[in-house]
Short mmCIF file of C-alpha atoms in Angstrom, two decimals:
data_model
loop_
_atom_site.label_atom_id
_atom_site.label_comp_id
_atom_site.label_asym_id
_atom_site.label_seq_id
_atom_site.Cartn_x
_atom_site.Cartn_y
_atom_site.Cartn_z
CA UNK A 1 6.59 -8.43 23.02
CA UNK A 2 8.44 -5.81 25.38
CA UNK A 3 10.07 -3.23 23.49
CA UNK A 4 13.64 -1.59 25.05
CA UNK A 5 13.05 1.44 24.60
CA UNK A 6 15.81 4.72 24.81
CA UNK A 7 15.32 8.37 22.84
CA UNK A 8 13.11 6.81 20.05
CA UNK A 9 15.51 3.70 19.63
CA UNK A 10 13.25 0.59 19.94
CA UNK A 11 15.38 -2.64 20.29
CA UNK A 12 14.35 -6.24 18.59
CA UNK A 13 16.08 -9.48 19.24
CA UNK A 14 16.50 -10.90 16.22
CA UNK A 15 19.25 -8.56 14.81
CA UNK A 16 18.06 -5.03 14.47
CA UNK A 17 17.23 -1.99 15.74
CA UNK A 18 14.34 0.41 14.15
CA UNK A 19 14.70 4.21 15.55
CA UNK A 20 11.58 6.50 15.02
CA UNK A 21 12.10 10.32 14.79
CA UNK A 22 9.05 13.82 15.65
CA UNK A 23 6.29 12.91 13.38
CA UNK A 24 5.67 16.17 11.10
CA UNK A 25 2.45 17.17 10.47
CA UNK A 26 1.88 16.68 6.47
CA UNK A 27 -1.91 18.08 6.23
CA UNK A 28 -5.58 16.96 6.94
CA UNK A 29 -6.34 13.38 5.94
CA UNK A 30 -8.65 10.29 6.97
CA UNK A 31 -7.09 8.22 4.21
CA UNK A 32 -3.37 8.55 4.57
CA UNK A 33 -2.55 6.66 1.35
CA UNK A 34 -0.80 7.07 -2.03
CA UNK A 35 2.15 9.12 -0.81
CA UNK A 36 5.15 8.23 -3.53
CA UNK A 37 8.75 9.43 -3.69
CA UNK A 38 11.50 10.28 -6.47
CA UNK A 39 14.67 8.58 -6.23
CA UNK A 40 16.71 11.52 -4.50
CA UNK A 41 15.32 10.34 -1.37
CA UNK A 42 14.25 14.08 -0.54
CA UNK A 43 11.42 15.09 -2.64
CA UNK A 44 8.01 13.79 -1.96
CA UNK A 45 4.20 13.88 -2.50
CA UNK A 46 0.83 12.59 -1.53
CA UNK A 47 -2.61 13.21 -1.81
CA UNK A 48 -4.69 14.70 1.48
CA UNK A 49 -8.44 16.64 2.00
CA UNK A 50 -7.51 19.53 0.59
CA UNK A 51 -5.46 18.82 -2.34
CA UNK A 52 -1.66 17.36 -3.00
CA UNK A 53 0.93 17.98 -0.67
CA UNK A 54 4.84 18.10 -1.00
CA UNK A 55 8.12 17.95 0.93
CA UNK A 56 11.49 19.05 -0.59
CA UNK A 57 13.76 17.86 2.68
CA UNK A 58 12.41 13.94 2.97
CA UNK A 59 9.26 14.61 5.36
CA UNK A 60 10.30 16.80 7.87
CA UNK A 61 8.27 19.95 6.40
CA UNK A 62 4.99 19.69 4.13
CA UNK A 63 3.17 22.31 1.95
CA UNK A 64 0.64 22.54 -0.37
CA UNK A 65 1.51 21.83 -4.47
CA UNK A 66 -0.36 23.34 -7.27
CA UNK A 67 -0.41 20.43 -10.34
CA UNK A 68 -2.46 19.90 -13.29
CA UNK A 69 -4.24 17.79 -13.13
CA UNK A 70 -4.58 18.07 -9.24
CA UNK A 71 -5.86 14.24 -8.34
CA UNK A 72 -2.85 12.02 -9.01
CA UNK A 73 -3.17 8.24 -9.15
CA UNK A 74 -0.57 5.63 -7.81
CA UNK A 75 2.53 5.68 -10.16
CA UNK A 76 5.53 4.18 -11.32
CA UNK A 77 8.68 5.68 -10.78
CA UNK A 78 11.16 5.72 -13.87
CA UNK A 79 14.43 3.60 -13.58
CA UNK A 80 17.02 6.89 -13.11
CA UNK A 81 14.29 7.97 -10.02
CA UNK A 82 13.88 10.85 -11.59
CA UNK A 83 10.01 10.86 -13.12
CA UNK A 84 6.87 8.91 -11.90
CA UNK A 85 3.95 8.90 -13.87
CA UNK A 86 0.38 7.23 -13.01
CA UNK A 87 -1.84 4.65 -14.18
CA UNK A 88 -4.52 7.60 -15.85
CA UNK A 89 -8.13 6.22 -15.85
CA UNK A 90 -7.41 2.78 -16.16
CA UNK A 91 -10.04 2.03 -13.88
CA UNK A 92 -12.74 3.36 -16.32
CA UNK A 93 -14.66 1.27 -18.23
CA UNK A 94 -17.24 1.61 -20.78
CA UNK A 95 -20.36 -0.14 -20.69
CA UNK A 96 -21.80 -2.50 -18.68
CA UNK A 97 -19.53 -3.23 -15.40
CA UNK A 98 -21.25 -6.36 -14.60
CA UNK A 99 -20.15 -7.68 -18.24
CA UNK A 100 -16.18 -9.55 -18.28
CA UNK A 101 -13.33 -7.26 -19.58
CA UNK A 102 -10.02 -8.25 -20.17
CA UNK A 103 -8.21 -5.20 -21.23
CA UNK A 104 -8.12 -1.84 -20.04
CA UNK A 105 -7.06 1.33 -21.69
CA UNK A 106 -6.29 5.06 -20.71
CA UNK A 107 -5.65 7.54 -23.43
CA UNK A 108 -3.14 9.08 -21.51
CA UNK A 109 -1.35 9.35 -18.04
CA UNK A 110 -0.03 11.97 -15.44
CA UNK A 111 3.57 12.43 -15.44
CA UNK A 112 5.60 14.09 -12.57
CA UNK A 113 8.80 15.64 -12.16
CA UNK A 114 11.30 17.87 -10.91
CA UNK A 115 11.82 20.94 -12.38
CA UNK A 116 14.39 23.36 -10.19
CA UNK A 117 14.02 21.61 -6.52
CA UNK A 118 9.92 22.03 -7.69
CA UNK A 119 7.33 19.12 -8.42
CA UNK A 120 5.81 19.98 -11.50
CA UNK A 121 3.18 17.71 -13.02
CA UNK A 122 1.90 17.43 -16.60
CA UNK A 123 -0.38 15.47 -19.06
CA UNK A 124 1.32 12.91 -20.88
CA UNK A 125 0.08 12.02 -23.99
CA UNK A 126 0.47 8.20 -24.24
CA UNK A 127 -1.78 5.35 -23.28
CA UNK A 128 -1.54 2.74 -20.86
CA UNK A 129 -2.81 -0.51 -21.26
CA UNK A 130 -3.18 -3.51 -19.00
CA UNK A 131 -4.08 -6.90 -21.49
CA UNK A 132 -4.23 -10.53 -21.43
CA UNK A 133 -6.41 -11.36 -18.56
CA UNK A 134 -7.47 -14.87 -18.91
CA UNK A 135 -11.36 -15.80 -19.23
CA UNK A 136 -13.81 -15.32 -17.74
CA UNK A 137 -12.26 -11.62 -17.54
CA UNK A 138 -12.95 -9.12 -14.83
CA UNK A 139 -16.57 -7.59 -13.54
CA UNK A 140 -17.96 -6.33 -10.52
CA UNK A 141 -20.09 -9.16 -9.79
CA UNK A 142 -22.96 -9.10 -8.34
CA UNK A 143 -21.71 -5.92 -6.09
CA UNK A 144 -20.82 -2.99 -7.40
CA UNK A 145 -17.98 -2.25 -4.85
CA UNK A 146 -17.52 1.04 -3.75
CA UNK A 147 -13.50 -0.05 -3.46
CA UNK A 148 -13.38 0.29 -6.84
CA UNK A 149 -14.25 -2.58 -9.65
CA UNK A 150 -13.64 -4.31 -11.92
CA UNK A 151 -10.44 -3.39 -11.92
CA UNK A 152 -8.84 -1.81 -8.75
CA UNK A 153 -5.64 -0.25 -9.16
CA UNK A 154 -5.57 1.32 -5.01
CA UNK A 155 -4.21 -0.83 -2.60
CA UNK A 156 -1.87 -2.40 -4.79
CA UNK A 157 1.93 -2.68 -5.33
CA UNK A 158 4.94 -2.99 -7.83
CA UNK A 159 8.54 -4.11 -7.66
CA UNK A 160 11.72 -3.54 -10.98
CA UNK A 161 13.02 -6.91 -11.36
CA UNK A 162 17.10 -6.51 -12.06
CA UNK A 163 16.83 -6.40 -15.65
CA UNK A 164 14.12 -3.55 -15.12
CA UNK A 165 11.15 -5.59 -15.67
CA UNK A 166 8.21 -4.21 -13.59
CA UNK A 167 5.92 -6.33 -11.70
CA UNK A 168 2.79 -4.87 -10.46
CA UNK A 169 -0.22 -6.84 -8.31
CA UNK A 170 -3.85 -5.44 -9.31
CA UNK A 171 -7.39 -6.11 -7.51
CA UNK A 172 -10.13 -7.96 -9.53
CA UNK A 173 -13.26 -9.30 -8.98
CA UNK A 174 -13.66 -12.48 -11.30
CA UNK A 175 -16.01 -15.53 -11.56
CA UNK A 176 -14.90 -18.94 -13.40
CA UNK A 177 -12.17 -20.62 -11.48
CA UNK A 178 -11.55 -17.15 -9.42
CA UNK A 179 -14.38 -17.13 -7.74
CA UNK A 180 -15.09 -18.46 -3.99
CA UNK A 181 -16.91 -21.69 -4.15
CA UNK A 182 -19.27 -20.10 -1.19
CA UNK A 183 -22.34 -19.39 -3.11
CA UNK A 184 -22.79 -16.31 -0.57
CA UNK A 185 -19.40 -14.75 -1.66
CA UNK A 186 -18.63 -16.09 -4.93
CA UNK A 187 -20.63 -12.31 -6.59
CA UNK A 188 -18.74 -10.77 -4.32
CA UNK A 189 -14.96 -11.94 -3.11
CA UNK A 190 -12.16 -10.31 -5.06
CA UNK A 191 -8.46 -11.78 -6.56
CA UNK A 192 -5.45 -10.77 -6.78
CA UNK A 193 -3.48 -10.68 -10.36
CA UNK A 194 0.16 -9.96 -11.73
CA UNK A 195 0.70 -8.06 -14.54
CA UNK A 196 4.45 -7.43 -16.20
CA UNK A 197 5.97 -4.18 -18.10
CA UNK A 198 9.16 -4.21 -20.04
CA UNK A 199 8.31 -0.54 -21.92
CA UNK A 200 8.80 1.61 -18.21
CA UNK A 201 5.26 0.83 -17.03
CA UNK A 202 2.94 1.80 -20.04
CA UNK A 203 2.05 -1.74 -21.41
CA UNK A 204 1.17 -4.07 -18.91
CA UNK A 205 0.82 -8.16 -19.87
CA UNK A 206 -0.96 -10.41 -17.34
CA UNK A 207 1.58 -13.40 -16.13
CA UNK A 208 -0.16 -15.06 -13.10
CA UNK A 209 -2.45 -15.35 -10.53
CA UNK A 210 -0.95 -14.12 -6.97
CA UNK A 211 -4.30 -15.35 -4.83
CA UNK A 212 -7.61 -16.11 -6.05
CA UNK A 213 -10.72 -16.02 -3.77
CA UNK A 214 -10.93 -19.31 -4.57
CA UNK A 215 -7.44 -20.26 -3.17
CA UNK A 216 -8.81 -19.12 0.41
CA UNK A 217 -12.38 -19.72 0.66
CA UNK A 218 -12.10 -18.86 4.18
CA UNK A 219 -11.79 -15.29 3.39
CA UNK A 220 -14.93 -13.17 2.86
CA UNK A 221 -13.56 -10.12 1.58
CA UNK A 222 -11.11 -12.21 -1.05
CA UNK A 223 -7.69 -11.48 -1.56
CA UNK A 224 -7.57 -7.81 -1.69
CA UNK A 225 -5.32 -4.78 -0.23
CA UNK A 226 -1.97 -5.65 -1.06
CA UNK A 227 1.81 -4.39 -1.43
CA UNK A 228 4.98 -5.94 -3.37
CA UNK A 229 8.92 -6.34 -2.46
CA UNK A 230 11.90 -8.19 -3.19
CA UNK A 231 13.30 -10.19 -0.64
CA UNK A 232 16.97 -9.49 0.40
CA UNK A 233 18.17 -12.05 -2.11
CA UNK A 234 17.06 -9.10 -4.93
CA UNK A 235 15.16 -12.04 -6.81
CA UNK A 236 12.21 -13.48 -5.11
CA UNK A 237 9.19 -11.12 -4.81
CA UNK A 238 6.73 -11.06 -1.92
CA UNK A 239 3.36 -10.06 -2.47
CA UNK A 240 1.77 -9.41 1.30
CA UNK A 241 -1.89 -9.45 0.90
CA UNK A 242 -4.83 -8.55 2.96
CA UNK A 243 -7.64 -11.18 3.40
CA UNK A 244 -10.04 -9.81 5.98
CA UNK A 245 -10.00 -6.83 8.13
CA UNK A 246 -13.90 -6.08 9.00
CA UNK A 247 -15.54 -5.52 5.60
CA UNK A 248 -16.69 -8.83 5.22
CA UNK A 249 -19.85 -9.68 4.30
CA UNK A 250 -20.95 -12.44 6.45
CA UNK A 251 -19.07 -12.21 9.58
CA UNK A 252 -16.82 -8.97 9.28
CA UNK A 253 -14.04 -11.32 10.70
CA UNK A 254 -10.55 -10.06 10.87
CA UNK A 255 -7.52 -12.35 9.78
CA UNK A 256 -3.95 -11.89 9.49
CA UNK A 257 -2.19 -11.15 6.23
CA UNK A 258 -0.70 -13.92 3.96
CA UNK A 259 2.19 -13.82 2.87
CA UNK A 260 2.74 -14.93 -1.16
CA UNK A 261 6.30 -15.60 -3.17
CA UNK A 262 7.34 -15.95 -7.02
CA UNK A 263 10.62 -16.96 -7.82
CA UNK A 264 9.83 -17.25 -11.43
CA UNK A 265 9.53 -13.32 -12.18
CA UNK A 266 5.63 -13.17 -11.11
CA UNK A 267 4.60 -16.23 -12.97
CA UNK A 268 3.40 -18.65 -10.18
CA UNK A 269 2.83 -17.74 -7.12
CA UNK A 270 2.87 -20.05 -3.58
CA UNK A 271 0.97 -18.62 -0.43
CA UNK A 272 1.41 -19.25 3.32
CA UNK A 273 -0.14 -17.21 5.62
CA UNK A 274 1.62 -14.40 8.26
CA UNK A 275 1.94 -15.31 12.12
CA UNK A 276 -1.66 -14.03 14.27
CA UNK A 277 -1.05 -10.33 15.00
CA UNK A 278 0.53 -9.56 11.47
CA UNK A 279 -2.48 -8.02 9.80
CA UNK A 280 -5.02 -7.21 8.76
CA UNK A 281 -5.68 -3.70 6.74
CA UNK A 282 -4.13 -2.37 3.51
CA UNK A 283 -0.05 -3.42 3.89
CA UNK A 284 2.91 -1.14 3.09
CA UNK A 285 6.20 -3.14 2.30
CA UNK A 286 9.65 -1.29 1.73
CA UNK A 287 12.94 -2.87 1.43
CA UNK A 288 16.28 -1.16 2.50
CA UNK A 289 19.30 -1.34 0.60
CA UNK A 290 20.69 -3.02 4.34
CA UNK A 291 18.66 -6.36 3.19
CA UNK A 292 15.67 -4.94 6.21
CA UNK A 293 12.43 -4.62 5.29
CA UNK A 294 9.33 -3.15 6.74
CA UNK A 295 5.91 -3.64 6.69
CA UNK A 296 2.78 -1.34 8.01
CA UNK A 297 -0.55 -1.51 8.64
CA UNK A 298 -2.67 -2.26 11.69
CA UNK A 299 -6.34 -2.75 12.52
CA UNK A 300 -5.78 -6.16 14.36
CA UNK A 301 -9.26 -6.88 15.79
CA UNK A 302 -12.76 -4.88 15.93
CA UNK A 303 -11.85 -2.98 18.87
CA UNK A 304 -8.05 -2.38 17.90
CA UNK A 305 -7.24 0.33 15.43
CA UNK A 306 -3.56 0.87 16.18
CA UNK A 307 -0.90 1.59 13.47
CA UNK A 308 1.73 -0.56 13.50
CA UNK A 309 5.42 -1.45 11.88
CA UNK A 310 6.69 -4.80 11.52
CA UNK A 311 10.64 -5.58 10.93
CA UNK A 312 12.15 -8.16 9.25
CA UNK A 313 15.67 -7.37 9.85
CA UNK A 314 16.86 -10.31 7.77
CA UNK A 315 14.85 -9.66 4.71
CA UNK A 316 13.30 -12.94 3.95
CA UNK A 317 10.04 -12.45 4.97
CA UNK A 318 9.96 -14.92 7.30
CA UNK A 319 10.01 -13.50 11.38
CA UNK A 320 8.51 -9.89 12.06
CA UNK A 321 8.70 -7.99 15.02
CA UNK A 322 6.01 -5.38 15.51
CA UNK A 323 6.02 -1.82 16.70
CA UNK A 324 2.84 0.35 17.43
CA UNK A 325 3.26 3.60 16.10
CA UNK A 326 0.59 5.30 17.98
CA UNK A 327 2.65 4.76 21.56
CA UNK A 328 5.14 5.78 19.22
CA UNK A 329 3.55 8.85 18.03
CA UNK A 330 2.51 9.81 21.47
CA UNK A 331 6.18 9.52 22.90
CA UNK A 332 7.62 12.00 20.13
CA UNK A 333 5.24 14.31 19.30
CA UNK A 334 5.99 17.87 20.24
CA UNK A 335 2.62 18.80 20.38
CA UNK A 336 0.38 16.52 22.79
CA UNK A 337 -2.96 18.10 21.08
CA UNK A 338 -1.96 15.71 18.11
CA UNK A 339 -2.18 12.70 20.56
CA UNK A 340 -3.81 9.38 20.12
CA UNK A 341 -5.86 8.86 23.04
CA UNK A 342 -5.92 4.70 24.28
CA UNK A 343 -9.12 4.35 22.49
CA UNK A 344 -7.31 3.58 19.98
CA UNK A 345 -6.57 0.05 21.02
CA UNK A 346 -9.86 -0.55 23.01
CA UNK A 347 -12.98 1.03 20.46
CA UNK A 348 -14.48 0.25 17.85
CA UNK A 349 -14.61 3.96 16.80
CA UNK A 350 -11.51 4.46 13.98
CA UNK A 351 -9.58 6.59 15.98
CA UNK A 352 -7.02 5.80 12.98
CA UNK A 353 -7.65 3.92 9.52
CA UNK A 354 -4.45 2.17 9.91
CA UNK A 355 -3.72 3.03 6.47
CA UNK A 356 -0.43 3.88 5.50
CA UNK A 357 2.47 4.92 2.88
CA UNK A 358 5.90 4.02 3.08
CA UNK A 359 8.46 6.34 1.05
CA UNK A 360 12.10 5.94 1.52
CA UNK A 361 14.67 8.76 2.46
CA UNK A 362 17.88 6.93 2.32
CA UNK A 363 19.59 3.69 2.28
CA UNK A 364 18.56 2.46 5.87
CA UNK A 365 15.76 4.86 5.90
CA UNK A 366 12.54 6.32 5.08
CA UNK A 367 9.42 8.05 6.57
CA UNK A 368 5.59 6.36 7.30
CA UNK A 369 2.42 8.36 6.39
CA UNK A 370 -0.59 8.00 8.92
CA UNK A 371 -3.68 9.71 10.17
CA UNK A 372 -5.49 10.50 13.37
CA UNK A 373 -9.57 10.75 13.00
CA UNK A 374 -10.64 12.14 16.25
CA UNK A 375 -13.76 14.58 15.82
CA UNK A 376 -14.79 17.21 16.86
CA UNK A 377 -10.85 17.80 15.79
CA UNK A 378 -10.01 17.86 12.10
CA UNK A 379 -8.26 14.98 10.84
CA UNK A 380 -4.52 14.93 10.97
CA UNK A 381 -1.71 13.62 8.62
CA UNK A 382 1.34 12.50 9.88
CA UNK A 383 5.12 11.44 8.68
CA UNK A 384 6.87 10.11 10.89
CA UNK A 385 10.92 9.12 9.99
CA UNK A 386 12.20 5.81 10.87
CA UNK A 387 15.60 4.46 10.73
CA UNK A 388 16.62 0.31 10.62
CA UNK A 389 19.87 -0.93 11.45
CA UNK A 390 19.89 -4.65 10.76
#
């Protein structure tokens, strides 16, 4: 659709406006993923090539942090905003991979901060544990993914519930009645699970299946990449969820995103999939305290790598309106060496990953995290603001 377009405003027609700001260089990066905020809306972090990086004034400026330990997994933030601590090595297991598990331990987990304006980070000495997966339990088939299995805790979201129960989505591979009935796929497509916390994230209980591989046998890679938000009515949740976007092992087809609800607290689940163009690589969701919510990703086709932004402006998941942030990019950048060139939406080289991070600044706002892979040039990390009026 034809975008209006006046000093970084970009006008919709179904009751909102989303305004992009400069994108600030945030570090070197192929993978732009994992960035998290605290609740002040200012302080940030996220991982990149060369270690952790922070901002202290809501992405404008980036520089490097020192923390112990220095990788830092996805996290939870605490209720108050003011701690988020990560998952540890819950995706280690013992033993044989290709064997079922159904509960997973870490001794202990990485808690962060802030300390005097600073991000400080520190071991904390308390397990997590994810438990009650239903039989046959989770393996890595007959492929040892390299996108981590059995248990993949990337690529995965959470939403607090309003009387602070978490709800978090996690990546298995699983036969039995998980599996894809495809003979060809069934060692190999993955699932998607729920799991619920009432202890602040530490103890997690399984409570339903959000999409098995065997719910959509039409997908190759399985249900996998995946994000959680509420919907503006603060009660349903909406799980968007990647299906297939090239790493398929047949065809490498690429598919839109679908789209999957719970009104029941993350219990059952009911899928239906996302308009074509609304896809297909590792979603972002973020909801605004206007109702608004956003979505990001990209990758639409084997010769399209764009990044884009969709908005719902009413916040029910239902109509999106899409935004390329690469023209975007282009338009604002101060410094035309960082520009995409149009290969990016006519190669099959991965000019970008169109992989993302969403952290929010402010009630109606919040930055996007994204990367630009053009060699012989190192790769770039970008954060670009974004404002939505709905």
């Amino acid at each position: 659709a034809a975008l209006a377009t006046v000093l970084g405003w970009a006008t919709m027609g179904a009751g909102g406006t989303l305004q992009f700001g400069p994108p600030a260089l945030a570090g070197s990066a192929y993978y732009v993923v994992g960035f998290e905020g605290f609740g002040d809306g200012t302080h940030a972090f996220g991982p990149t090539e060369k270690g952790v990086v922070g901002t202290a004034d809501s992405g404008k400026t980036w520089a490097p942090l020192s923390l112990e330990p220095a990788v830092i997994g996805p996290g939870v933030l605490s209720a108050d905003g003011t701690q988020i601590h990560d998952l540890g090595q819950i995706t280690h297991v013992e033993g044989d991979l290709r064997l079922n598990h159904s509960h997973f331990t870490a001794p202990n987990c990485t808690q962060l901060h802030l300390d005097g304006g600073q991000i400080v980070s520190a071991t904390l000495d308390r397990p997590i544990v994810f438990q009650g997966l239903p039989s046959p339990g989770a393996s890595c088939g007959s492929d040892k993914s390299e996108y981590g299995c059995p248990f993949r805790t990337g690529g995965r979201g959470y939403v607090r519930l309003s009387d602070n129960t978490l709800v978090m989505s996690i990546i298995i591979y699983a036969g039995g009645t998980f599996a894809n009935p495809n003979p060809l796929l069934t060692g190999v497509s993955t699932s998607v699970v729920a799991f619920r916390s009432t202890d602040e994230g530490f103890t997690w209980n399984y409570t339903g299946t959000i999409l098995s591989a065997a719910q959509v046998p039409h997908s190759q890679e399985g249900p996998n990449e995946n994000d959680l938000v509420l919907l503006a009515d603060k009660k349903t949740i909406m799980c968007v969820v990647r299906l297939d976007a090239g790493d398929g092992k047949l065809t490498h087809p690429y598919v839109p995103y679908t789209r999957v609800v719970s009104t029941d607290g993350g219990i059952t689940w009911t899928a239906t999939p996302l308009p074509v163009g609304v896809g297909c690589a590792r979603p972002r969701l973020l909801s605004l305290d206007n109702g608004a919510i956003v979505l990001s990703g990209g990758r639409l086709g084997p010769t399209n790598r764009d990044v884009l932004m969709w908005l719902n402006a009413a916040g029910d998941g239902q109509q999106w309106t899409a935004f390329s942030i690469t023209y975007w990019h282009n338009r604002l950048i101060t410094n035309q060496t960082y520009a995409f060139t149009s290969a990016v939406n006519a190669s099959s080289d991965r000019e970008s990953t169109s992989y993302t991070s969403l952290v929010k600044t402010g009630p109606q706002s919040g930055f996007l995290t994204y990367g630009r892979h053009l060699p012989p040039a190192p790769d770039f990390a970008f954060a670009m603001p974004f404002t939505v009026e709905a």
